[in-house]
Amino acid sequence: MDIIDKLNRLRLERNMSVYRLAELSGINQSTLANTFSRGTVPSIHTLEAVCSAMGFTLAQFFSEDEAVVRLTPEEARFFENYKRLPPDIKKSVNDIVSAFVSGQKE
């Protein structure tokens, strides 16, 4: 897998400029420009931030399955916040969401 080619393809599929990707990821624009123009392999931190900005995880990026689930910015924020919750609160959130989903089926 060519990491840079895949990042560039995914960025272009989203009609995202390097400048916009830098804004969303919090990574310096010159760092990203070097990645795309010079073929500089990004660090794990940079790659994770870029993937998150484009709406997918590192695991999804490295997955051979091309059916990557793309999260909206709102969904990505929800999951980032969810990951920070303690286990007991995560369980409560799951219970609430399950109750809402079950209620919609009826």
XYZ file of N, CA, C and O in Angstrom:
424
model
N 0.846 -1.180 0.000
C 0.000 0.000 0.000
C 0.888 1.240 0.000
O 1.795 1.357 0.805
N 0.605 2.140 -0.898
C 1.309 3.421 -0.923
C 0.492 4.409 -0.099
O -0.570 4.869 -0.530
N 0.969 4.713 1.093
C 0.244 5.553 2.037
C -0.060 6.925 1.457
O -1.178 7.429 1.563
N 0.918 7.527 0.827
C 0.743 8.887 0.315
C -0.258 8.910 -0.830
O -1.129 9.781 -0.887
N -0.169 7.945 -1.734
C -1.136 7.877 -2.835
C -2.557 7.700 -2.304
O -3.496 8.341 -2.782
N -2.699 6.820 -1.312
C -4.032 6.585 -0.758
C -4.560 7.826 -0.051
O -5.723 8.199 -0.215
N -3.711 8.497 0.730
C -4.138 9.737 1.393
C -4.566 10.782 0.373
O -5.592 11.441 0.537
N -3.774 10.916 -0.664
C -4.088 11.911 -1.688
C -5.397 11.572 -2.397
O -6.227 12.450 -2.637
N -5.595 10.305 -2.720
C -6.832 9.878 -3.390
C -8.036 10.171 -2.506
O -9.033 10.737 -2.966
N -7.938 9.817 -1.225
C -9.050 10.056 -0.303
C -9.308 11.552 -0.106
O -10.456 11.984 -0.003
N -8.243 12.324 -0.068
C -8.382 13.784 0.072
C -9.103 14.364 -1.143
O -10.047 15.151 -1.019
N -8.688 13.930 -2.334
C -9.303 14.440 -3.557
C -10.750 13.977 -3.726
O -11.590 14.730 -4.227
N -11.049 12.758 -3.275
C -12.432 12.268 -3.314
C -13.358 13.165 -2.503
O -14.542 13.267 -2.792
N -12.804 13.796 -1.497
C -13.587 14.680 -0.628
C -13.507 16.144 -1.066
O -13.978 17.026 -0.363
N -12.881 16.368 -2.233
C -12.701 17.734 -2.747
C -12.078 18.634 -1.689
O -12.514 19.764 -1.474
N -11.062 18.110 -1.014
C -10.435 18.820 0.099
C -9.043 19.296 -0.321
O -8.227 18.503 -0.768
N -8.809 20.573 -0.172
C -7.474 21.108 -0.457
C -6.535 20.745 0.692
O -6.984 20.400 1.795
N -5.251 20.859 0.439
C -4.261 20.629 1.495
C -4.476 21.655 2.607
O -4.391 21.326 3.792
N -4.790 22.878 2.221
C -5.038 23.935 3.206
C -6.203 23.555 4.127
O -6.101 23.656 5.352
N -7.311 23.087 3.535
C -8.490 22.717 4.325
C -8.187 21.511 5.219
O -8.593 21.467 6.380
N -7.458 20.549 4.681
C -7.074 19.379 5.466
C -6.201 19.792 6.654
O -6.349 19.275 7.753
N -5.316 20.741 6.425
C -4.469 21.253 7.513
C -5.327 21.899 8.599
O -5.112 21.676 9.793
N -6.307 22.683 8.182
C -7.208 23.328 9.141
C -7.955 22.303 9.989
O -8.021 22.422 11.208
N -8.523 21.305 9.330
C -9.343 20.314 10.028
C -8.529 19.361 10.892
O -9.001 18.890 11.918
N -7.308 19.076 10.467
C -6.485 18.103 11.193
C -5.624 18.734 12.278
O -5.145 18.040 13.171
N -5.397 20.044 12.178
C -4.513 20.701 13.135
C -3.046 20.466 12.829
O -2.182 20.751 13.651
N -2.764 19.955 11.636
C -1.387 19.706 11.206
C -0.940 20.889 10.346
O -1.704 21.388 9.517
N 0.290 21.317 10.531
C 0.834 22.438 9.776
C 0.702 22.187 8.273
O 0.997 21.100 7.790
N 0.271 23.220 7.554
C 0.066 23.088 6.114
C 1.350 22.684 5.382
O 1.312 21.871 4.463
N 2.492 23.212 5.795
C 3.743 22.861 5.108
C 4.098 21.390 5.330
O 4.649 20.737 4.440
N 3.746 20.853 6.496
C 3.975 19.433 6.763
C 3.158 18.585 5.790
O 3.675 17.634 5.187
N 1.892 18.950 5.617
C 1.042 18.194 4.693
C 1.478 18.388 3.245
O 1.473 17.439 2.456
N 1.859 19.606 2.895
C 2.319 19.865 1.526
C 3.553 19.016 1.215
O 3.663 18.446 0.120
N 4.470 18.907 2.167
C 5.652 18.059 1.975
C 5.262 16.593 1.808
O 5.855 15.868 1.009
N 4.284 16.181 2.574
C 3.817 14.795 2.468
C 3.340 14.504 1.051
O 3.730 13.500 0.457
N 2.528 15.388 0.502
C 1.954 15.138 -0.823
C 2.917 15.432 -1.969
O 2.939 14.708 -2.957
N 3.731 16.456 -1.847
C 4.593 16.824 -2.981
C 5.929 16.096 -2.993
O 6.453 15.769 -4.049
N 6.470 15.812 -1.822
C 7.795 15.183 -1.753
C 7.748 13.707 -1.386
O 8.774 13.043 -1.343
N 6.570 13.235 -1.068
C 6.458 11.828 -0.705
C 6.975 11.514 0.678
O 7.377 10.388 0.953
N 6.953 12.500 1.566
C 7.407 12.300 2.934
C 6.368 11.476 3.686
O 5.214 11.884 3.807
N 6.764 10.326 4.172
C 5.830 9.466 4.900
C 5.477 10.137 6.223
O 6.362 10.508 6.995
N 4.174 10.312 6.498
C 3.767 10.993 7.729
C 3.987 10.136 8.973
O 3.986 8.905 8.895
N 4.152 10.806 10.098
C 4.240 10.093 11.378
C 2.862 9.508 11.694
O 1.849 9.900 11.093
N 2.823 8.601 12.641
C 1.541 8.014 13.061
C 0.614 9.113 13.581
O -0.572 9.125 13.253
N 1.153 10.039 14.357
C 0.340 11.147 14.886
C -0.284 11.951 13.749
O -1.478 12.263 13.768
N 0.524 12.300 12.749
C 0.026 13.072 11.609
C -1.007 12.264 10.836
O -2.074 12.782 10.479
N -0.707 11.014 10.581
C -1.626 10.162 9.831
C -2.952 10.017 10.564
O -4.018 10.106 9.955
N -2.904 9.834 11.865
C -4.132 9.708 12.645
C -4.959 10.991 12.589
O -6.182 10.951 12.421
N -4.303 12.141 12.695
C -5.010 13.420 12.646
C -5.634 13.645 11.268
O -6.767 14.117 11.156
N -4.915 13.283 10.225
C -5.416 13.455 8.859
C -6.603 12.524 8.615
O -7.626 12.939 8.052
N -6.479 11.281 9.040
C -7.586 10.329 8.879
C -8.826 10.829 9.617
O -9.936 10.815 9.070
N -8.647 11.266 10.844
C -9.763 11.767 11.636
C -10.425 12.965 10.953
O -11.648 13.064 10.910
N -9.622 13.857 10.400
C -10.159 15.037 9.705
C -10.973 14.642 8.484
O -11.915 15.346 8.098
N -10.617 13.503 7.878
C -11.355 13.051 6.701
C -12.506 12.110 7.067
O -13.240 11.668 6.198
N -12.653 11.790 8.356
C -13.815 11.037 8.809
C -13.660 9.539 8.900
O -14.640 8.818 8.800
N -12.432 9.060 9.089
C -12.238 7.627 9.290
C -11.063 7.389 10.218
O -10.296 8.293 10.506
N -10.957 6.166 10.698
C -9.919 5.810 11.666
C -8.685 5.272 10.954
O -8.736 4.938 9.765
N -7.602 5.152 11.712
C -6.394 4.521 11.173
C -6.680 3.084 10.748
O -6.190 2.623 9.715
N -7.464 2.366 11.548
C -7.804 0.981 11.207
C -8.537 0.925 9.870
O -8.260 0.064 9.035
N -9.451 1.844 9.664
C -10.167 1.876 8.390
C -9.230 2.229 7.245
O -9.344 1.679 6.154
N -8.298 3.132 7.507
C -7.345 3.526 6.467
C -6.516 2.333 6.015
O -6.294 2.129 4.827
N -6.048 1.531 6.962
C -5.186 0.404 6.631
C -5.958 -0.862 6.241
O -5.360 -1.836 5.818
N -7.256 -0.813 6.376
C -8.072 -1.958 6.007
C -7.991 -2.192 4.498
O -7.958 -1.263 3.700
N -7.949 -3.437 4.128
C -7.947 -3.786 2.703
C -9.344 -3.654 2.108
O -9.503 -3.598 0.893
N -10.340 -3.620 2.971
C -11.723 -3.472 2.527
C -11.936 -2.022 2.103
O -11.814 -1.109 2.900
N -12.254 -1.814 0.852
C -12.425 -0.452 0.341
C -13.732 0.196 0.793
O -13.955 1.361 0.560
N -14.600 -0.573 1.408
C -15.879 -0.034 1.867
C -15.682 0.667 3.208
O -16.188 0.252 4.234
N -14.910 1.728 3.211
C -14.617 2.481 4.427
C -15.865 3.259 4.835
O -16.496 3.914 4.015
N -16.200 3.146 6.095
C -17.327 3.896 6.621
C -16.872 5.335 6.791
O -15.871 5.604 7.456
N -17.586 6.238 6.185
C -17.232 7.651 6.293
C -18.167 8.327 7.279
O -19.379 8.259 7.137
N -17.584 8.945 8.278
C -18.360 9.628 9.298
C -18.540 11.088 8.920
O -17.632 11.704 8.379
N -19.705 11.611 9.257
C -19.904 13.047 9.107
C -19.091 13.726 10.202
O -18.717 13.084 11.199
N -18.825 15.010 10.078
C -18.108 15.705 11.161
C -18.831 15.579 12.505
O -18.191 15.411 13.542
N -20.161 15.606 12.479
C -20.937 15.464 13.719
C -20.744 14.075 14.329
O -20.552 13.950 15.544
N -20.756 13.026 13.508
C -20.534 11.668 14.004
C -19.112 11.507 14.544
O -18.907 10.878 15.584
N -18.159 12.082 13.847
C -16.769 11.998 14.297
C -16.600 12.669 15.660
O -15.925 12.132 16.545
N -17.229 13.842 15.850
C -17.172 14.529 17.153
C -17.809 13.674 18.238
O -17.281 13.567 19.344
N -18.958 13.058 17.901
C -19.642 12.202 18.865
C -18.723 11.073 19.317
O -18.572 10.820 20.514
N -18.074 10.391 18.382
C -17.205 9.270 18.731
C -15.954 9.727 19.469
O -15.482 9.029 20.370
N -15.413 10.872 19.100
C -14.254 11.395 19.841
C -14.636 11.688 21.284
O -13.889 11.372 22.210
N -15.805 12.290 21.486
C -16.275 12.566 22.848
C -16.571 11.264 23.590
O -16.229 11.121 24.769
N -17.194 10.323 22.908
C -17.543 9.038 23.505
C -16.301 8.310 24.015
O -16.301 7.748 25.103
N -15.213 8.346 23.230
C -13.985 7.656 23.620
C -13.409 8.190 24.928
O -12.701 7.485 25.628
N -13.730 9.432 25.270
C -13.190 10.053 26.482
C -14.005 9.745 27.740
O -13.584 10.074 28.847
N -15.172 9.128 27.559
C -16.047 8.855 28.701
C -15.553 7.670 29.513
O -14.976 6.729 28.969
N -15.827 7.681 30.826
C -15.501 6.505 31.638
C -16.446 5.349 31.275
O -17.543 5.574 30.750
N -16.042 4.104 31.554
C -16.828 2.935 31.151
C -18.288 2.941 31.621
O -19.180 2.557 30.857
N -18.553 3.390 32.843
C -19.938 3.381 33.329
C -20.816 4.358 32.554
O -21.985 4.066 32.267
N -20.255 5.487 32.164
C -21.025 6.463 31.381
C -21.220 5.938 29.952
O -22.289 6.109 29.356
N -20.196 5.281 29.392
C -20.346 4.675 28.051
C -21.507 3.681 28.052
O -22.302 3.645 27.118
N -21.599 2.879 29.106
C -22.696 1.906 29.191
C -24.038 2.626 29.210
O -24.985 2.224 28.526
N -24.123 3.700 29.963
C -25.371 4.469 30.030
C -25.729 5.053 28.673
O -26.890 5.007 28.260
N -24.747 5.589 27.984
C -24.982 6.151 26.648
C -25.469 5.054 25.711
O -26.437 5.241 24.956
N -24.826 3.886 25.751
C -25.255 2.765 24.908
C -26.690 2.355 25.224
O -27.476 2.067 24.313
N -27.032 2.305 26.508
C -28.389 1.945 26.908
C -29.407 2.950 26.389
O -30.476 2.575 25.893
N -29.086 4.230 26.470
C -29.994 5.279 25.991
C -30.180 5.177 24.481
O -31.302 5.210 23.979
N -29.074 5.030 23.756
C -29.160 4.925 22.295
C -29.967 3.689 21.905
O -30.822 3.738 21.021
N -29.715 2.577 22.567
C -30.466 1.339 22.277
C -31.959 1.534 22.529
O -32.787 1.046 21.753
N -32.295 2.233 23.601
C -33.704 2.481 23.902
C -34.364 3.330 22.808
O -35.488 3.052 22.386
N -33.649 4.336 22.325
C -34.181 5.165 21.246
C -34.372 4.355 19.964
O -35.387 4.466 19.295
N -33.378 3.556 19.632
C -33.451 2.742 18.410
C -34.586 1.732 18.520
O -35.338 1.543 17.563
N -34.719 1.073 19.666
C -35.809 0.101 19.870
C -37.162 0.781 19.758
O -38.094 0.212 19.196
N -37.271 1.981 20.278
C -38.533 2.726 20.213
C -38.927 3.111 18.815
O -40.101 3.245 18.494
N -37.959 3.279 17.923
C -38.255 3.661 16.541
C -38.785 2.492 15.723
O -39.470 2.678 14.740
N -38.448 1.269 16.121
C -38.865 0.089 15.360
C -40.328 -0.230 15.553
O -40.927 -0.939 14.776
N -40.904 0.254 16.621
C -42.286 -0.092 16.937
C -43.266 0.731 16.176
O -43.151 1.651 15.561
